[in-house]
mmCIF file with all atom_site columns, C-alpha atoms in Angstrom:
data_model
loop_
_atom_site.group_PDB
_atom_site.id
_atom_site.type_symbol
_atom_site.label_atom_id
_atom_site.label_alt_id
_atom_site.label_comp_id
_atom_site.label_asym_id
_atom_site.label_entity_id
_atom_site.label_seq_id
_atom_site.pdbx_PDB_ins_code
_atom_site.Cartn_x
_atom_site.Cartn_y
_atom_site.Cartn_z
_atom_site.occupancy
_atom_site.B_iso_or_equiv
_atom_site.pdbx_formal_charge
_atom_site.auth_seq_id
_atom_site.auth_comp_id
_atom_site.auth_asym_id
_atom_site.auth_atom_id
_atom_site.pdbx_PDB_model_num
ATOM 1   C CA . MET B 1 1   ? 59.492  88.105  97.790  1.00 67.00 ? 94  MET B CA 1
ATOM 2   C CA . SER B 1 2   ? 62.645  86.484  96.609  1.00 85.00 ? 95  SER B CA 1
ATOM 3   C CA . ALA B 1 3   ? 66.095  87.555  97.767  1.00 90.00 ? 96  ALA B CA 1
ATOM 4   C CA . LEU B 1 4   ? 68.149  89.933  95.635  1.00 89.00 ? 97  LEU B CA 1
ATOM 5   C CA . SER B 1 5   ? 71.338  88.592  94.219  1.00 94.00 ? 98  SER B CA 1
ATOM 6   C CA . LEU B 1 6   ? 74.615  90.355  94.620  1.00 95.00 ? 99  LEU B CA 1
ATOM 7   C CA . ASP B 1 7   ? 74.611  91.021  90.894  1.00 95.00 ? 100 ASP B CA 1
ATOM 8   C CA . ASP B 1 8   ? 71.186  92.603  91.202  1.00 94.00 ? 101 ASP B CA 1
ATOM 9   C CA . LEU B 1 9   ? 72.433  94.850  94.110  1.00 93.00 ? 102 LEU B CA 1
ATOM 10  C CA . ARG B 1 10  ? 75.445  95.880  91.934  1.00 92.00 ? 103 ARG B CA 1
ATOM 11  C CA . LYS B 1 11  ? 73.236  96.640  88.926  1.00 94.00 ? 104 LYS B CA 1
ATOM 12  C CA . GLY B 1 12  ? 70.817  98.584  91.036  1.00 92.00 ? 105 GLY B CA 1
ATOM 13  C CA . ALA B 1 13  ? 73.528  100.702 92.605  1.00 91.00 ? 106 ALA B CA 1
ATOM 14  C CA . ALA B 1 14  ? 74.949  101.389 89.133  1.00 91.00 ? 107 ALA B CA 1
ATOM 15  C CA . ALA B 1 15  ? 71.542  102.381 87.800  1.00 91.00 ? 108 ALA B CA 1
ATOM 16  C CA . LYS B 1 16  ? 70.696  104.611 90.849  1.00 91.00 ? 109 LYS B CA 1
ATOM 17  C CA . TYR B 1 17  ? 74.172  106.180 91.200  1.00 93.00 ? 110 TYR B CA 1
ATOM 18  C CA . PRO B 1 18  ? 75.615  106.195 87.662  1.00 94.00 ? 111 PRO B CA 1
ATOM 19  C CA . ASP B 1 19  ? 78.955  107.314 86.487  1.00 96.00 ? 112 ASP B CA 1
ATOM 20  C CA . PHE B 1 20  ? 79.314  110.709 84.723  1.00 97.00 ? 113 PHE B CA 1
ATOM 21  C CA . GLU B 1 21  ? 80.483  110.009 81.134  1.00 98.00 ? 114 GLU B CA 1
ATOM 22  C CA . VAL B 1 22  ? 81.774  112.234 78.487  1.00 97.00 ? 115 VAL B CA 1
ATOM 23  C CA . GLU B 1 23  ? 82.269  111.152 74.920  1.00 97.00 ? 116 GLU B CA 1
ATOM 24  C CA . THR B 1 24  ? 85.389  112.592 73.203  1.00 94.00 ? 117 THR B CA 1
ATOM 25  C CA . GLU B 1 25  ? 85.505  113.582 69.569  1.00 93.00 ? 118 GLU B CA 1
ATOM 26  C CA . ASP B 1 26  ? 87.045  110.186 68.657  1.00 94.00 ? 119 ASP B CA 1
ATOM 27  C CA . GLY B 1 27  ? 84.402  108.271 70.415  1.00 96.00 ? 120 GLY B CA 1
ATOM 28  C CA . ARG B 1 28  ? 86.193  107.389 73.552  1.00 96.00 ? 121 ARG B CA 1
ATOM 29  C CA . ILE B 1 29  ? 84.073  107.373 76.758  1.00 98.00 ? 122 ILE B CA 1
ATOM 30  C CA . LEU B 1 30  ? 85.594  109.095 79.773  1.00 98.00 ? 123 LEU B CA 1
ATOM 31  C CA . GLY B 1 31  ? 84.193  108.050 83.101  1.00 98.00 ? 124 GLY B CA 1
ATOM 32  C CA . PHE B 1 32  ? 83.975  109.758 86.420  1.00 98.00 ? 125 PHE B CA 1
ATOM 33  C CA . ARG B 1 33  ? 82.561  108.022 89.498  1.00 97.00 ? 126 ARG B CA 1
ATOM 34  C CA . PRO B 1 34  ? 80.097  109.431 91.940  1.00 96.00 ? 127 PRO B CA 1
ATOM 35  C CA . VAL B 1 35  ? 81.689  110.435 95.264  1.00 95.00 ? 128 VAL B CA 1
ATOM 36  C CA . LEU B 1 36  ? 79.548  108.087 97.335  1.00 93.00 ? 129 LEU B CA 1
ATOM 37  C CA . ARG B 1 37  ? 80.810  105.085 95.318  1.00 95.00 ? 130 ARG B CA 1
ATOM 38  C CA . LEU B 1 38  ? 84.455  105.985 95.606  1.00 96.00 ? 131 LEU B CA 1
ATOM 39  C CA . PRO B 1 39  ? 86.850  104.356 98.148  1.00 97.00 ? 132 PRO B CA 1
ATOM 40  C CA . LYS B 1 40  ? 87.734  106.433 101.298 1.00 98.00 ? 133 LYS B CA 1
ATOM 41  C CA . VAL B 1 41  ? 91.131  107.577 99.907  1.00 97.00 ? 134 VAL B CA 1
ATOM 42  C CA . LYS B 1 42  ? 89.532  108.979 96.665  1.00 97.00 ? 135 LYS B CA 1
ATOM 43  C CA . ARG B 1 43  ? 86.682  110.659 98.760  1.00 96.00 ? 136 ARG B CA 1
ATOM 44  C CA . ARG B 1 44  ? 89.336  112.320 100.966 1.00 97.00 ? 137 ARG B CA 1
ATOM 45  C CA . ALA B 1 45  ? 91.238  113.469 97.851  1.00 96.00 ? 138 ALA B CA 1
ATOM 46  C CA . ILE B 1 46  ? 88.064  115.112 96.538  1.00 95.00 ? 139 ILE B CA 1
ATOM 47  C CA . ASN B 1 47  ? 87.487  116.766 99.905  1.00 95.00 ? 140 ASN B CA 1
ATOM 48  C CA . ASP B 1 48  ? 91.039  118.084 100.012 1.00 94.00 ? 141 ASP B CA 1
ATOM 49  C CA . ALA B 1 49  ? 90.645  119.431 96.367  1.00 94.00 ? 142 ALA B CA 1
ATOM 50  C CA . MET B 1 50  ? 87.444  121.261 97.390  1.00 93.00 ? 143 MET B CA 1
ATOM 51  C CA . ASP B 1 51  ? 89.155  122.831 100.486 1.00 92.00 ? 144 ASP B CA 1
ATOM 52  C CA . LEU B 1 52  ? 89.617  126.370 99.281  1.00 86.00 ? 145 LEU B CA 1
ATOM 53  C CA . LYS B 1 53  ? 90.838  127.680 102.653 1.00 86.00 ? 146 LYS B CA 1
ATOM 54  C CA . LYS B 1 54  ? 93.638  125.140 102.826 1.00 87.00 ? 147 LYS B CA 1
ATOM 55  C CA . ARG B 1 55  ? 94.528  125.625 99.166  1.00 84.00 ? 148 ARG B CA 1
ATOM 56  C CA . THR B 1 56  ? 94.929  129.377 99.530  1.00 82.00 ? 149 THR B CA 1
ATOM 57  C CA . GLU B 1 57  ? 96.829  128.988 102.834 1.00 81.00 ? 150 GLU B CA 1
ATOM 58  C CA . ASP B 1 58  ? 99.406  126.717 101.168 1.00 76.00 ? 151 ASP B CA 1
ATOM 59  C CA . LEU B 1 59  ? 100.203 129.388 98.588  1.00 74.00 ? 152 LEU B CA 1
ATOM 60  C CA . PRO B 1 60  ? 103.393 131.436 99.100  1.00 76.00 ? 153 PRO B CA 1
ATOM 61  C CA . GLU B 1 61  ? 102.950 134.639 100.994 1.00 77.00 ? 154 GLU B CA 1
ATOM 62  C CA . GLY B 1 62  ? 102.088 137.576 98.756  1.00 74.00 ? 155 GLY B CA 1
ATOM 63  C CA . HIS B 1 63  ? 101.077 135.261 95.980  1.00 73.00 ? 156 HIS B CA 1
ATOM 64  C CA . ASP B 1 64  ? 98.266  136.818 93.921  1.00 77.00 ? 157 ASP B CA 1
ATOM 65  C CA . VAL B 1 65  ? 95.502  134.327 93.525  1.00 75.00 ? 158 VAL B CA 1
ATOM 66  C CA . ASP B 1 66  ? 93.753  134.161 90.186  1.00 84.00 ? 159 ASP B CA 1
ATOM 67  C CA . GLN B 1 67  ? 90.304  133.155 91.351  1.00 86.00 ? 160 GLN B CA 1
ATOM 68  C CA . ALA B 1 68  ? 89.374  131.585 87.924  1.00 91.00 ? 161 ALA B CA 1
ATOM 69  C CA . GLN B 1 69  ? 92.520  129.461 87.892  1.00 90.00 ? 162 GLN B CA 1
ATOM 70  C CA . LEU B 1 70  ? 91.837  128.522 91.476  1.00 90.00 ? 163 LEU B CA 1
ATOM 71  C CA . MET B 1 71  ? 88.330  127.262 90.697  1.00 93.00 ? 164 MET B CA 1
ATOM 72  C CA . ILE B 1 72  ? 89.536  125.438 87.543  1.00 95.00 ? 165 ILE B CA 1
ATOM 73  C CA . SER B 1 73  ? 92.110  123.566 89.587  1.00 94.00 ? 166 SER B CA 1
ATOM 74  C CA . VAL B 1 74  ? 89.667  122.771 92.300  1.00 95.00 ? 167 VAL B CA 1
ATOM 75  C CA . MET B 1 75  ? 87.252  121.176 89.763  1.00 96.00 ? 168 MET B CA 1
ATOM 76  C CA . SER B 1 76  ? 89.974  119.507 87.798  1.00 97.00 ? 169 SER B CA 1
ATOM 77  C CA . ASP B 1 77  ? 91.468  117.951 90.962  1.00 97.00 ? 170 ASP B CA 1
ATOM 78  C CA . ALA B 1 78  ? 88.255  116.713 92.191  1.00 97.00 ? 171 ALA B CA 1
ATOM 79  C CA . LEU B 1 79  ? 87.421  115.031 88.813  1.00 97.00 ? 172 LEU B CA 1
ATOM 80  C CA . LYS B 1 80  ? 90.917  113.498 88.664  1.00 98.00 ? 173 LYS B CA 1
ATOM 81  C CA . ALA B 1 81  ? 90.127  111.749 92.009  1.00 98.00 ? 174 ALA B CA 1
ATOM 82  C CA . ALA B 1 82  ? 86.795  110.549 90.578  1.00 98.00 ? 175 ALA B CA 1
ATOM 83  C CA . GLU B 1 83  ? 88.191  109.216 87.195  1.00 98.00 ? 176 GLU B CA 1
ATOM 84  C CA . ARG B 1 84  ? 86.923  105.671 86.457  1.00 97.00 ? 177 ARG B CA 1
ATOM 85  C CA . THR B 1 85  ? 89.944  104.633 84.409  1.00 97.00 ? 178 THR B CA 1
ATOM 86  C CA . ARG B 1 86  ? 93.499  105.937 84.605  1.00 97.00 ? 179 ARG B CA 1
ATOM 87  C CA . GLY B 1 87  ? 93.930  108.452 81.797  1.00 98.00 ? 180 GLY B CA 1
ATOM 88  C CA . ASP B 1 88  ? 90.141  109.622 81.725  1.00 98.00 ? 181 ASP B CA 1
ATOM 89  C CA . HIS B 1 89  ? 91.109  112.847 83.508  1.00 98.00 ? 182 HIS B CA 1
ATOM 90  C CA . ALA B 1 90  ? 94.226  113.449 81.358  1.00 98.00 ? 183 ALA B CA 1
ATOM 91  C CA . ALA B 1 91  ? 92.117  113.047 78.262  1.00 97.00 ? 184 ALA B CA 1
ATOM 92  C CA . LEU B 1 92  ? 89.457  115.516 79.621  1.00 97.00 ? 185 LEU B CA 1
ATOM 93  C CA . LEU B 1 93  ? 92.154  118.003 80.683  1.00 96.00 ? 186 LEU B CA 1
ATOM 94  C CA . LYS B 1 94  ? 93.818  117.863 77.260  1.00 95.00 ? 187 LYS B CA 1
ATOM 95  C CA . TRP B 1 95  ? 90.455  118.846 75.663  1.00 94.00 ? 188 TRP B CA 1
ATOM 96  C CA . ALA B 1 96  ? 89.253  121.364 78.243  1.00 94.00 ? 189 ALA B CA 1
ATOM 97  C CA . GLY B 1 97  ? 92.542  123.048 79.013  1.00 94.00 ? 190 GLY B CA 1
ATOM 98  C CA . LEU B 1 98  ? 92.986  125.192 82.099  1.00 93.00 ? 191 LEU B CA 1
ATOM 99  C CA . GLU B 1 99  ? 91.814  128.591 80.826  1.00 94.00 ? 192 GLU B CA 1
ATOM 100 C CA . ASP B 1 100 ? 88.098  128.491 80.267  1.00 96.00 ? 193 ASP B CA 1
ATOM 101 C CA . LEU B 1 101 ? 86.223  128.688 83.582  1.00 96.00 ? 194 LEU B CA 1
ATOM 102 C CA . GLY B 1 102 ? 82.961  128.399 81.862  1.00 97.00 ? 195 GLY B CA 1
ATOM 103 C CA . ILE B 1 103 ? 83.666  124.975 80.513  1.00 97.00 ? 196 ILE B CA 1
ATOM 104 C CA . TRP B 1 104 ? 84.801  123.719 83.853  1.00 97.00 ? 197 TRP B CA 1
ATOM 105 C CA . LEU B 1 105 ? 81.736  125.175 85.556  1.00 97.00 ? 198 LEU B CA 1
ATOM 106 C CA . TYR B 1 106 ? 79.425  123.490 83.124  1.00 98.00 ? 199 TYR B CA 1
ATOM 107 C CA . LEU B 1 107 ? 81.321  120.196 83.223  1.00 97.00 ? 200 LEU B CA 1
ATOM 108 C CA . PHE B 1 108 ? 81.309  120.232 87.017  1.00 95.00 ? 201 PHE B CA 1
ATOM 109 C CA . GLU B 1 109 ? 77.696  121.099 87.174  1.00 96.00 ? 202 GLU B CA 1
ATOM 110 C CA . GLN B 1 110 ? 76.776  118.240 84.868  1.00 97.00 ? 203 GLN B CA 1
ATOM 111 C CA . TYR B 1 111 ? 78.919  115.806 86.882  1.00 97.00 ? 204 TYR B CA 1
ATOM 112 C CA . SER B 1 112 ? 77.168  116.990 90.036  1.00 94.00 ? 205 SER B CA 1
ATOM 113 C CA . GLU B 1 113 ? 73.690  116.600 88.617  1.00 94.00 ? 206 GLU B CA 1
ATOM 114 C CA . VAL B 1 114 ? 74.379  113.141 87.114  1.00 94.00 ? 207 VAL B CA 1
ATOM 115 C CA . THR B 1 115 ? 76.058  111.686 90.284  1.00 92.00 ? 208 THR B CA 1
ATOM 116 C CA . SER B 1 116 ? 74.036  113.357 92.930  1.00 88.00 ? 209 SER B CA 1
ATOM 117 C CA . PRO B 1 117 ? 72.103  110.973 95.184  1.00 81.00 ? 210 PRO B CA 1
ATOM 118 C CA . GLY B 1 118 ? 69.077  113.313 95.185  1.00 69.00 ? 211 GLY B CA 1
ATOM 119 C CA . GLU B 1 119 ? 66.968  114.577 97.977  1.00 58.00 ? 212 GLU B CA 1
ATOM 120 C CA . ALA B 1 120 ? 65.499  112.287 100.607 1.00 48.00 ? 213 ALA B CA 1
ATOM 121 C CA . SER B 1 121 ? 61.759  111.523 100.215 1.00 49.00 ? 214 SER B CA 1
ATOM 122 C CA . PRO B 1 122 ? 59.545  112.751 102.992 1.00 55.00 ? 215 PRO B CA 1
ATOM 123 C CA . SER B 1 123 ? 58.450  110.013 105.415 1.00 51.00 ? 216 SER B CA 1
ATOM 124 C CA . GLU B 1 124 ? 54.907  108.751 105.258 1.00 55.00 ? 217 GLU B CA 1
ATOM 125 C CA . SER B 1 125 ? 53.802  109.311 108.811 1.00 48.00 ? 218 SER B CA 1
#
């Protein structure tokens, strides 16, 4: 068997763990990278975005938490950290807004499905 080139390894990783892409109405492609292919700082930003306990503790005392708004901000902040190109998140946010939880849930579900590394295969023992 011949050795894999570095280019082959990059292409293989890109094929196995692809970016999540959204095409805008004007044909622009917005890209969001899989968590496992992000640098440590971006992975930490996603982890912080998803930390509901910390996010609610940081709110002023007596603040009434709108659960839908909280969930939208969690998903939006996570996707911001995963944006492939600066401005991809801003374009998505401009289109999606911050009001429709259904859009954000579907969007994040699709992102998770596309970028998920999948389940481990059972060993052959």
